[in-house]
Amino acid sequence: MGSRQRASGTEEVVIPCASDSDSGSVDLQLSNLDDVQKGGASVEFTDSDIADIPMLPQESLPDNLRLLTVQEPLSETSIERLVQSIQEVLHGELKVLVQEEPLHSLTSIVRQEIFVTITDLSYQNVYLLFGSEDREDLLGLITKSIISLPATSTPIQLLKIVSNQAIEQECLYRETFEAFSVMLQSLVIKDPHLEFFDSIFKHIDPWLQSDRDHERERATTVMAQVLKCLSSYLSLKLPLQFQRLGNLVAVMALLCGDPQKEVAEEAAEGTHYLLHITLRLKYITQDRDNNSKNLKETLKKCRLLLEQYSLKRFYCCPYKIVQVFEVFLDSRELGQFIMTILDSLKNLPHPCIQQTAGELLTTLVKSAEARFEKVPEIVGVICARLSIITLTCVRQQIISTVSLFVSRPKYTDIVLSHLLCHPVPYDRHLAELWRSLEVELSNTTWVLWRLLRKLQKCHEGPSQEKMAYVAVAVTDALYEVLMGNRLRAATFRLFPQLLMTLLIQIHHSIGLTMSDVSIPSGLYAEQEVPTEVTPLCFAIQATKTLLLRTLCWQEFSIMEKSGGWTLLRGEGHLQGVFLLANALMERSQLFAYKILYLLVPLINRGNDKHKLTSAGFFVELLKSPMARRLPKVYSTVRLKAWLNEESKLLRILALRGLRNLVRHRDMREDIKSLLPCILNSLHETDERIILLAIEILLQLVKMLDSTTLATMMKTLLSLFGDVRQDVHCFSMTLFGASIKAVKHTEKKSVEDQVLESLVPLLLFSQDENDEIAKESRRVLTLCARFLNWKLPQEVYCKDPLYIKPNEVRRVCKFFGEKSKGKIDILDQTLTYSKDPKLPIRRTAVLFVGLLSHYVDTSELKRKGTDWIEKDLRELLQDPEPSLRILASQALFRIQRVGSTSEAETSVSWLRKLLCCLHT
């Protein structure tokens, strides 16, 4: 429909508009475009090729768009002078005019005259608005002077009561706007390189996204009319200057969903012509040799999409528009589209337009799939815009766009890497994004796995001076993802890997603060690095969340009640690992088995902390029946190698693993081959190593030959009296088990060790520790049975022997007489007079004095008593009174025994002498 109005009272201004009766369509037949030549020829369309799209026929051009003639061309100087004059008019500084024309109001036809002049000159190929920076500025100023005018619309029912002046003012507004529109159309009629169109869009674009309805409506109307005119007179030549097709499509699609009906209708019409222009543009820019087939397929896809929708409904549905245009947009233009939509989110005036933007994004990403470039920039803008999007549904749509990107393997690492380059702990917007990540089931494991691998790579190399920031960022991201629980299926499938990686991260994080993390420069530019959070707290909270999300509630409870989290945080880290491993074996055997098989290859990877944590979990799982199925190379052979490692912790883990394996009877024969290494462990200084070795030997003792038993029992004797009570007690237990394991025919091979054990066992039966005293009496009984001795009942007395002299004499008499010619019981007893425990020293001193009456006097005569007396005299200075008294008594008895021996020697000599004299 055409609209004619008077300008300046004499000149006629005609605005071309789409007529409801016009008919035409976008030509989607590639064969009809073959006349287009690269470098210049225009695209020709016949009447039979066009249907259903309103087109502008050449003969309907308005009067002021017809070509004008001038006597002679204007010089460049004249053109510059004219531009300056027009600019002065628009600034209200033109002194030749009687009436001043302000920039932000409309009181005369001055601007109309300017627009008409520019229009007429443009048809003489004199372009006042292009060619220099000043001219470009003039175009922007002209555009602003029209679009930014206040809204002036008078409802029809009020026309009768308003003044004639108001009506004239409205007519002036309308006529000036129409002149402005015609001026822009005149610029694109001869625009083969789309240079003018590119400039027009650059200046109109901000107004198309204005938050003022009347400004947005004016800009949309102008754009629609320019697109219609350009579509009708399109004659393209390479190179094309317009490189913002993606931006334009995005803006027009947004406007098609505008809540203002007038804006949406104008945008729909403009989009209709834009599709026609896009087809021609893509045809002229295609590579005939390589892309002709692709263009045919594109046109076919576009035609199929259009056939699904009626044109009226099609242009009223933004996401359908995107589906059609997407087939024509290349990767660069797709990026332009998305960035334009995202940029528009910061100043959208209506919530429904925000919703339209969200729909457009998700539709395009789903349709275009893997054809995007600059994905990091796109994700970056999304993260920046989340804080200003208020509608929940739109936030979810925007986040789903990230989900779509991250689910494509091509973009997964790119997107994750960008998301991880944010300060931790993540703010609420980024945390929501992590928690809302939701992708197709077939891709869930892939995405979570890629995130997990980034953390695992941090554990593979040698430990650095500072922890990599990505390790902390991934740990926090895993926590947020687990909290969101959108990747639940993947979490269950990757539970073994997730748990072990997080435990290793805990080990790496012990004792660290954020100052020990290698934070990228500028990451916390506007805020301080938080001091209240540490890498360890991220790892702990992620591990806790993992257990809860995988329904390991009982395991979580065990860790809570047993202080497992506290153990994991400090020097008892491995103890915490053992606790969790045992909890899983008890409550979630399937998970435990999966972790066991995961750790078979995993242990030997990574650095020391990686290896220790993995090994700690592995050796605990060797308790399970599934461990019997492991090949030797992954069980006993591996543990043997660890026994020879310099690392004390690895040796402990090796023994712990063997202790767990030896519970399986069918594996004891394999473990028996490691006996030399296990026996050597008894000589270690670390209590844990000794106790673990004893535990293993207790299971194997019945399988040992007499020679091995004798060697082991000799070593165990050296542990009797160890200040570490467990070592002392368990060494006696193993000694007793060894006695029981000796075959009847091989008793002679261990008899010396049994005799050597009598005195220490007898003395330690008086130990203040009830368990040691009880175990000593039990093993002493085993020794007596081995020797076929019947111990006096006084041995089993639980009261201190020094307060029962008669009982002590009977005990000493029994052992003194039984040991004659077998062991030096007096020497052995005296050794314990220096024991650190008072009850043992006291009993030893008491025994020394009494045993002197029952030892072999000839032996005592040979050695003398000076060495005994010396030790006893030193004890006379002991601060303990009871010990001094006993030492004094013992010294007296020893001296008396010594005197008796000398007297007996003298008597014997005299008798011999008398006998000789008598003869």
Coordinates of C-alpha atoms in Angstrom, one line a residue, residues 909-919:
W909 CA 92.4 -77.9 99.7
L910 CA 93.2 -78.7 103.3
R911 CA 91.6 -82.1 103.0
K912 CA 93.6 -82.9 100.0
L913 CA 96.8 -81.8 101.8
L914 CA 96.0 -83.8 104.9
C915 CA 95.3 -86.8 102.8
C916 CA 98.6 -86.5 101.1
L917 CA 100.5 -86.1 104.4
H918 CA 98.7 -89.1 105.8
T919 CA 99.8 -91.2 103.0

